[in-house]
Structures are given as structure tokens and as C-alpha cells.
PDB file of C-alpha atoms in Angstrom:
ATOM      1  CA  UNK A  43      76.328-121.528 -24.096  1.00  0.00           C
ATOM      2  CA  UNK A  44      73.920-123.968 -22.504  1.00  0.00           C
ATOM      3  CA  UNK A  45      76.489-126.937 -20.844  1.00  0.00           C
ATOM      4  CA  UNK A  46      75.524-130.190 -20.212  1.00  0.00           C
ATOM      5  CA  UNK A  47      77.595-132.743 -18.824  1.00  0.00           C
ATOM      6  CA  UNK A  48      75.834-135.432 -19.893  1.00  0.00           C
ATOM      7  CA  UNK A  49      74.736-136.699 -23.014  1.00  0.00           C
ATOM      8  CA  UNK A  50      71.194-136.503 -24.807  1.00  0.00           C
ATOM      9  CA  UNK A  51      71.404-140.883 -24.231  1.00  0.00           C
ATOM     10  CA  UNK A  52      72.182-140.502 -20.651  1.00  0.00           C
ATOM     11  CA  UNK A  53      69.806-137.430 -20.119  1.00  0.00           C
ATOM     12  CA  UNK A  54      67.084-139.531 -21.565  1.00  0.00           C
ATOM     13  CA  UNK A  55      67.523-142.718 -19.154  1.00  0.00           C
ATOM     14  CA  UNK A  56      66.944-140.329 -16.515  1.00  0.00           C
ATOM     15  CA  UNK A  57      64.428-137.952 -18.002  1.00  0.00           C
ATOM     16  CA  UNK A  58      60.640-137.628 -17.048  1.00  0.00           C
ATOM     17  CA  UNK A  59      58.238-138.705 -20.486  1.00  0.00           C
ATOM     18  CA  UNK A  60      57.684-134.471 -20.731  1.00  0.00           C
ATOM     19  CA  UNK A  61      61.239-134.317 -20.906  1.00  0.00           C
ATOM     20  CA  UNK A  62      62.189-132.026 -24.068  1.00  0.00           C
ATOM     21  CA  UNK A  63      64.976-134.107 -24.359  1.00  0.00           C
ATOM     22  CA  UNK A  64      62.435-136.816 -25.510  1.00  0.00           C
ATOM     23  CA  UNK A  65      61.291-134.284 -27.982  1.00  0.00           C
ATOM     24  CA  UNK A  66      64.787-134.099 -29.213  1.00  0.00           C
ATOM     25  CA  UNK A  67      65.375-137.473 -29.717  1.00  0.00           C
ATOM     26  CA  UNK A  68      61.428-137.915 -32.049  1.00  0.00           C
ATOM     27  CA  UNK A  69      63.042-134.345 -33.937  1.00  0.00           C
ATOM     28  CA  UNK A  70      66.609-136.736 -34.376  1.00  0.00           C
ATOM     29  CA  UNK A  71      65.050-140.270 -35.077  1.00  0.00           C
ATOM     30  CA  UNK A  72      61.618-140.085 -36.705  1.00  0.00           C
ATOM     31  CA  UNK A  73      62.755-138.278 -40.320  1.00  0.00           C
ATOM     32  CA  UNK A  74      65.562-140.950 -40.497  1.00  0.00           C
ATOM     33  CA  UNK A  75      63.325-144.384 -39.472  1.00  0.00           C
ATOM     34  CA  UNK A  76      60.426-143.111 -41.683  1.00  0.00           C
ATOM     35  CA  UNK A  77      62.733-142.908 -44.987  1.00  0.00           C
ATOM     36  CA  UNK A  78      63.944-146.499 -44.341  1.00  0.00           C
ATOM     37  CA  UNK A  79      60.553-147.930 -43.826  1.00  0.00           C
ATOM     38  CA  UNK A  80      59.400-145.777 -47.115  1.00  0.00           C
ATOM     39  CA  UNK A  81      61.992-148.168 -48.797  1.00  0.00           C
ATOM     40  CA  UNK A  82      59.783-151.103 -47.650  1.00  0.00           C
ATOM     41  CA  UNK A  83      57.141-151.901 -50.277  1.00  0.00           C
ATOM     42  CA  UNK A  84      54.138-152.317 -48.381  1.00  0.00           C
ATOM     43  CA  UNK A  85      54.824-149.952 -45.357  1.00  0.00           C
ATOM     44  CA  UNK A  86      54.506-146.719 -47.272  1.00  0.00           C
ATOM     45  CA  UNK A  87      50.636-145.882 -46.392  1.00  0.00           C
ATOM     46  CA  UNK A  88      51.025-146.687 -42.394  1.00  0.00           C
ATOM     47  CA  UNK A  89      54.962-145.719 -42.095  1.00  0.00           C
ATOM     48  CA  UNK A  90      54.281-142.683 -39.881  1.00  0.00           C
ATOM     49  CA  UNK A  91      52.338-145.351 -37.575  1.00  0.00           C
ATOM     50  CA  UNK A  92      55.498-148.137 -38.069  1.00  0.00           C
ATOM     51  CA  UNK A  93      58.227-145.408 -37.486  1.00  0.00           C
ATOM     52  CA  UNK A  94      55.799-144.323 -34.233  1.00  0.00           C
ATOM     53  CA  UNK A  95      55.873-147.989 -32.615  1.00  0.00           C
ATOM     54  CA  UNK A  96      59.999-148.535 -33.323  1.00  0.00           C
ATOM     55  CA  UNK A  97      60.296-145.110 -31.347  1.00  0.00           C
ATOM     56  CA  UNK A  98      58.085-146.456 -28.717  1.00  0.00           C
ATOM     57  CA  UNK A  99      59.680-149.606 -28.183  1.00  0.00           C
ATOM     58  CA  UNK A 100      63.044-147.377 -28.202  1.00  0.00           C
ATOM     59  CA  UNK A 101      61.795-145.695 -25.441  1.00  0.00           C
ATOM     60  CA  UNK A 102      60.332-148.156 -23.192  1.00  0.00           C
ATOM     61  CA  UNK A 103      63.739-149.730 -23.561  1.00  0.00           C
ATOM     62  CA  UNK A 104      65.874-147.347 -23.431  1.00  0.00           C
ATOM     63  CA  UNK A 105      66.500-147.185 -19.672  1.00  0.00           C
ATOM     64  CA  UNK A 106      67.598-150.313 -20.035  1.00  0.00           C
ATOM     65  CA  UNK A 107      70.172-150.185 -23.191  1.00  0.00           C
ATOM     66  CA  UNK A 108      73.477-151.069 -22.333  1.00  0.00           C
ATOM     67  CA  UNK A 109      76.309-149.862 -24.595  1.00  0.00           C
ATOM     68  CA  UNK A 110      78.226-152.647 -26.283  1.00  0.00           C
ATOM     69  CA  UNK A 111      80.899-150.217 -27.988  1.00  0.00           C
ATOM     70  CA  UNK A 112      80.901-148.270 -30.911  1.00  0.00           C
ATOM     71  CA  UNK A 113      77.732-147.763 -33.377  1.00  0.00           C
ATOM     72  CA  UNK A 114      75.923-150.358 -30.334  1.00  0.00           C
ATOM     73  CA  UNK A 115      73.390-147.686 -30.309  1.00  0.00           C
ATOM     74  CA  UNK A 116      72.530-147.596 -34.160  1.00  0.00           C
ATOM     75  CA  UNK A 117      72.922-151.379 -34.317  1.00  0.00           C
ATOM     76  CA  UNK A 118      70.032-151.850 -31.800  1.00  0.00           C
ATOM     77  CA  UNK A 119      67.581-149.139 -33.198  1.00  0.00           C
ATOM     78  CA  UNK A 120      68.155-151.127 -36.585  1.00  0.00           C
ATOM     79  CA  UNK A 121      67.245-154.307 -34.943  1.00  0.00           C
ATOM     80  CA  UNK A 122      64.146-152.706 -33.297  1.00  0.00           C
ATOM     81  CA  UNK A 123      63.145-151.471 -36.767  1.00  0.00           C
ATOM     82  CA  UNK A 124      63.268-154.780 -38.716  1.00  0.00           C
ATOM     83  CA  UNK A 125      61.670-156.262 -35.353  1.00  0.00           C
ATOM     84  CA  UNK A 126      58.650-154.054 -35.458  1.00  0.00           C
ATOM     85  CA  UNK A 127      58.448-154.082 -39.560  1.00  0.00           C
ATOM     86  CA  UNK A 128      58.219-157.844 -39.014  1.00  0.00           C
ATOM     87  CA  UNK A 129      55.925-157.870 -36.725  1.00  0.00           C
ATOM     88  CA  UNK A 130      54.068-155.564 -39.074  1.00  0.00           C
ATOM     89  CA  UNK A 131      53.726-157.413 -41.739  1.00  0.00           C
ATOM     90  CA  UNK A 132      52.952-160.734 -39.562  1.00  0.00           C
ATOM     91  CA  UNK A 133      50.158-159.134 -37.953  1.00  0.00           C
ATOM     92  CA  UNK A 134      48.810-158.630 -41.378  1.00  0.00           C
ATOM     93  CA  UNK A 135      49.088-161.690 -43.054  1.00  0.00           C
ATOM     94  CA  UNK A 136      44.888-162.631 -42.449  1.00  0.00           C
ATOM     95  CA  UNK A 137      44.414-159.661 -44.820  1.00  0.00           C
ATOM     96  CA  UNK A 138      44.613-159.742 -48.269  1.00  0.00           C
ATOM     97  CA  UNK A 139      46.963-158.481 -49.867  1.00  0.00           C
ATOM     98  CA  UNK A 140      49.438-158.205 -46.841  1.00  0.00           C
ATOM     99  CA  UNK A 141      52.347-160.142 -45.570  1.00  0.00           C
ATOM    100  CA  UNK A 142      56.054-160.316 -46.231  1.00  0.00           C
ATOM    101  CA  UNK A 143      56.903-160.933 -49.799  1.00  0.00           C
ATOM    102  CA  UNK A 144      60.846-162.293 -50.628  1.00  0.00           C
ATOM    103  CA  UNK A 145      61.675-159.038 -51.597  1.00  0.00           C
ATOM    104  CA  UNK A 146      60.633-157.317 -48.234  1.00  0.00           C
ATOM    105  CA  UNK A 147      62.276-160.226 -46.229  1.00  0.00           C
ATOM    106  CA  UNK A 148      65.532-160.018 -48.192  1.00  0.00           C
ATOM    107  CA  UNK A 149      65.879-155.961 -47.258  1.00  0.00           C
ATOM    108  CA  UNK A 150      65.159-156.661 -43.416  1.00  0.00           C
ATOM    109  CA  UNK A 151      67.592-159.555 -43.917  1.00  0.00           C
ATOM    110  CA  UNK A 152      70.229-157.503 -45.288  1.00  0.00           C
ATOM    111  CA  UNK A 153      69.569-154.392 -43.019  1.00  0.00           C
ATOM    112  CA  UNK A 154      69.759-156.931 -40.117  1.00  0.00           C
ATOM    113  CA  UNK A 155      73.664-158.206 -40.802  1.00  0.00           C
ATOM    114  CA  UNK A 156      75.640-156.258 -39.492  1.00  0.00           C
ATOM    115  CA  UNK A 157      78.017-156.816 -42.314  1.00  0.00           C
ATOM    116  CA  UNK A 158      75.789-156.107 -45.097  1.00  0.00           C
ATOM    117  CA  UNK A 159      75.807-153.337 -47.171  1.00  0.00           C
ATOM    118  CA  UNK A 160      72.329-152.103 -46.397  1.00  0.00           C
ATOM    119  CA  UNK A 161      73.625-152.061 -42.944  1.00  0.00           C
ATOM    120  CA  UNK A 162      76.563-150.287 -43.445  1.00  0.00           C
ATOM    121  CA  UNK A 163      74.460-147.944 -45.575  1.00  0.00           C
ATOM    122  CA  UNK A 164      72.081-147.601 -42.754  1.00  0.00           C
ATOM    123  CA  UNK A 165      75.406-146.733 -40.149  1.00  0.00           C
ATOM    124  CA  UNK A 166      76.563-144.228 -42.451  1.00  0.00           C
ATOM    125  CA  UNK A 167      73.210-142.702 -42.853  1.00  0.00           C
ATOM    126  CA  UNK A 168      72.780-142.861 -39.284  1.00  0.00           C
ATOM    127  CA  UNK A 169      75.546-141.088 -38.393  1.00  0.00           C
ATOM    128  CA  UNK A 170      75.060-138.422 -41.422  1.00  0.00           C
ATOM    129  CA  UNK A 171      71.676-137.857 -40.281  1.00  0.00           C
ATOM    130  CA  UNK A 172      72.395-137.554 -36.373  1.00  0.00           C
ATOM    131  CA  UNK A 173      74.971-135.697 -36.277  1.00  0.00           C
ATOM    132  CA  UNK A 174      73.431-132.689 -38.717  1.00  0.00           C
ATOM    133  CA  UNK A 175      70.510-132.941 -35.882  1.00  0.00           C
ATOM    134  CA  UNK A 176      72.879-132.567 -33.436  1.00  0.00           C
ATOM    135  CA  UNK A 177      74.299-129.450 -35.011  1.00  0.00           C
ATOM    136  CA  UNK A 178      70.710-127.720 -35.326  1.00  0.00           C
ATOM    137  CA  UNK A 179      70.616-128.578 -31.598  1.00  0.00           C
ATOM    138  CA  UNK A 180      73.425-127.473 -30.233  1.00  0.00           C
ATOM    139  CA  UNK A 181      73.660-124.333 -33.188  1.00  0.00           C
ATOM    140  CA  UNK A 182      71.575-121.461 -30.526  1.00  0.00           C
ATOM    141  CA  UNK A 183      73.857-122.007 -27.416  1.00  0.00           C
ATOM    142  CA  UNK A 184      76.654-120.454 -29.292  1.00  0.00           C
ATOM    143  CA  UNK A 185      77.357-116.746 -30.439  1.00  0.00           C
ATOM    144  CA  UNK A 186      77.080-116.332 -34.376  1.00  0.00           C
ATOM    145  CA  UNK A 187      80.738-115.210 -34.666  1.00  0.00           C
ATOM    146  CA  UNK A 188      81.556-118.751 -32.654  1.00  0.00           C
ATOM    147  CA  UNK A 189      79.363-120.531 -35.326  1.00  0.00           C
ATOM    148  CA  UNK A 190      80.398-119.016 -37.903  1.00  0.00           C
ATOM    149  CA  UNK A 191      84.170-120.009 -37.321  1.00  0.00           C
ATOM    150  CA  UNK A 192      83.320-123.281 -36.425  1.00  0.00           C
ATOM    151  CA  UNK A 193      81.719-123.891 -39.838  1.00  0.00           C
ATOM    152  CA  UNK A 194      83.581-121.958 -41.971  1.00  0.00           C
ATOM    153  CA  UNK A 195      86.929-123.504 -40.272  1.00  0.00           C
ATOM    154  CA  UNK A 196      85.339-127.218 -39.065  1.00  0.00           C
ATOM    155  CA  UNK A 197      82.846-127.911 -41.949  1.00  0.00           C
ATOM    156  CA  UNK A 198      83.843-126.270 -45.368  1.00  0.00           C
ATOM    157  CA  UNK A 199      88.311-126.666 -44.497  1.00  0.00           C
ATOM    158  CA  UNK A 200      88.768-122.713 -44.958  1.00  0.00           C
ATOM    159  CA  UNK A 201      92.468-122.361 -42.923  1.00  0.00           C
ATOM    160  CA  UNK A 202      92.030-120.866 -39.445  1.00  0.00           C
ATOM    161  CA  UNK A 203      93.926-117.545 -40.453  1.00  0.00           C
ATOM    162  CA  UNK A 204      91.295-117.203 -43.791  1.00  0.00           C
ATOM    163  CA  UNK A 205      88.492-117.936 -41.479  1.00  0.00           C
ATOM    164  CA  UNK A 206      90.179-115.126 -38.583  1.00  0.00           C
ATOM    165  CA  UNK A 207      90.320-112.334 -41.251  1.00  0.00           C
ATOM    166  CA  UNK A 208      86.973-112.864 -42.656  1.00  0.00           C
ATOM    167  CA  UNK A 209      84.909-112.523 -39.316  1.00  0.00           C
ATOM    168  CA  UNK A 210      87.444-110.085 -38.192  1.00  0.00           C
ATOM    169  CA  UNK A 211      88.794-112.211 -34.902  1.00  0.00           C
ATOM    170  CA  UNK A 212      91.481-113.892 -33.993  1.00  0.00           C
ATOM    171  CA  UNK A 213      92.794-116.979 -35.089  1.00  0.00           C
ATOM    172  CA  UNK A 214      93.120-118.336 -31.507  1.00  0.00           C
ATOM    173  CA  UNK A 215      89.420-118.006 -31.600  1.00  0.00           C
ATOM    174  CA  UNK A 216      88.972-119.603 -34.517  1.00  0.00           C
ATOM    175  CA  UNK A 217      90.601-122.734 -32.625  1.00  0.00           C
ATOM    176  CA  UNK A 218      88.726-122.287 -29.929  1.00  0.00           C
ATOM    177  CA  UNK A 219      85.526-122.475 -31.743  1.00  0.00           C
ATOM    178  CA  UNK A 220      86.038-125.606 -33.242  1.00  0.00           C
ATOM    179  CA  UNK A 221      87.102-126.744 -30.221  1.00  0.00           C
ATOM    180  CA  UNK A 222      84.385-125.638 -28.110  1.00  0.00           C
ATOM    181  CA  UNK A 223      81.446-126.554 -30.489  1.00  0.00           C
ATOM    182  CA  UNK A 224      82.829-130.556 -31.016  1.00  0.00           C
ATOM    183  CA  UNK A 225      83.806-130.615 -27.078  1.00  0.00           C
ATOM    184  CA  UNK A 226      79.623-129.737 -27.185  1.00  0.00           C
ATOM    185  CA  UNK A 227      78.797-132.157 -29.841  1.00  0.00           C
ATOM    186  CA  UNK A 228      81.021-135.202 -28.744  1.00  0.00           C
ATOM    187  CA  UNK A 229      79.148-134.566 -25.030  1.00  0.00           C
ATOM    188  CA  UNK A 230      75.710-134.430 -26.502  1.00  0.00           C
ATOM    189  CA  UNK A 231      76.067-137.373 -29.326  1.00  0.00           C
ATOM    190  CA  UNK A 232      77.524-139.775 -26.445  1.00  0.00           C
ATOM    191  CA  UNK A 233      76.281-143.323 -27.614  1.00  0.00           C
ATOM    192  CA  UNK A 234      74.625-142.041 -30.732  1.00  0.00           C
ATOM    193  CA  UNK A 235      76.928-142.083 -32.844  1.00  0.00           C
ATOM    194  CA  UNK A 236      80.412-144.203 -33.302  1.00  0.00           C
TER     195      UNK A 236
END
């Protein structure tokens, strides 16, 4: 198993722009800002480019994010994406055909309270969406026997001693798989998720 003792957040505040770790965080965060913005009428034909400017404004300020407690993170890559889809669609007003109708500016309303449901909706699918990423990432430092426990004990609820006799080992390492993969995940998430 790879260790790291910090997370992906902290890695990246630290990390040169050739970093794979910045790699890792377009593979986490691109696939879940482009499907919000495809829920924008109007953003659909340049969403790739409007998804590319949130993640650079995410990374020129990410040095200086400051964690305000839990979901912080999520909460101020929301606010970056209404900020640049605003922005957007100001910038195109002179054209025709362009600028914010109500129904756009009631979704980035909505998605910007924080006690909305599009916002909640947004957290949850955040954190759905992250942490499955995170799993693909941190899935090859681990044997397949240790990944296979985890899941089959962890994800899908099958009882430790089930799990054990399937993959022929013991139920102590059973335990310790689960327990060695979230100690992993927990680590590499760090302010991603709450």
C-alpha cells in the first residue's frame, strides 16, 4: 500500500502544477461540475469550457482555502461555480440570444443557499461522487483479497465471518481491511468531504 500522511487537499496546496495529484483532483471534480452546469439551460454547448474556468479559479485559490468546518470545501467549489456561471452569462449579454433568463438565475439562486434543496442536493451529490473517486484512487494500493473484504464486508453489509469464509481468510482480516482501506480514505478525502 502506497501511505500518505497527508491528504489529496493538503498535498495539493503544496504540490508543483505537474503534480499528479492535480490530475487527480480534474479526474474527481470535472465529471461532477460538468453535469451541474449541463442542468443550466444555456451552458450546455460551452460547459466543458465553464467547468474548465471553475477548476481554474479552484486552483489558483486553492493555496489559499481555509477550512471553515465540515462540507466548507464543497460549499466554496459551489460558490465558485455559480460565480463563474454568472459571470458567464454576463459576459454574454451583448450577444443575442445570451444572458441570464429567471429560470437560470433562480437555479444559481437556489444552488447558492446553503439551505436550499438544490444545495443540499448538490452536498449529497458531492459527497456520492467524491468519495466513489476516492475509492478508484486508493483501489491499486491494496491487495485484491484486502479489497475484496473491504467491499464485500464495508460496502454491500455481508457479516465479517460470511465475508472470512468466502475469500478463505480470517475474520480478523476482514476487520482489518475495512479498517485499513477507510483509515486510507478518511486520510486522502481530508477537507473534501464532510
Amino acid at each position: 500500500m502506497t501511505s500518505t500522511s497527508a491528504s489529496l487537499l493538503d498535498r495539493l496546496r503544496k504540490a508543483p502544477a505537474n503534480s499528479p495529484d492535480w490530475s487527480k483532483l480534474n479526474d474527481i471534480y470535472l465529471p461532477l461540475i460538468k453535469s451541474w452546469l449541463a442542468r443550466i439551460s444555456g451552458t450546455r454547448d460551452e460547459s466543458d469550457d465553464l467547468a474548465q474556468e471553475v477548476l481554474v479559479v479552484l486552483v489558483r485559490e486553492l493555496r489559499t482555502f481555509e477550512p471553515r468546518g465540515k462540507g466548507s470545501f464543497r460549499a466554496w467549489l459551489r460558490q465558485i461555480t455559480v460565480n463563474k456561471t454568472r459571470a458567464y452569462f454576463k459576459s454574454r449579454r451583448n450577444r443575442p440570444l445570451a444572458g441570464l433568463g429567471k429560470d437560470e438565475d433562480d437555479f444559481l439562486s437556489q444552488l447558492e443557499d446553503p439551505n436550499s434543496e438544490l444545495a443540499k442536493e448538490w452536498d449529497r451529490e458531492h459527497d456520492r461522487h467524491v468519495s466513489q473517486k476516492l475509492l478508484e484512487l486508493v483501489k491499486i494500493d491494496f491487495e485484491p483479497t484486502t479489497w475484496a473484504a473491504f467491499c464485500l464486508f464495508a460496502l454491500d453489509g455481508m457479516p465479517a465471518k460470511m465475508v472470512a469464509e468466502e475469500l478463505g481468510i480470517s475474520e480478523n482480516a476482514v476487520l482489518l481491511s475495512k479498517s485499513r482501506i477507510l483509515k486510507r480514505l478518511r486520510r486522502e478525502a481530508g477537507d473534501f468531504l464532510a
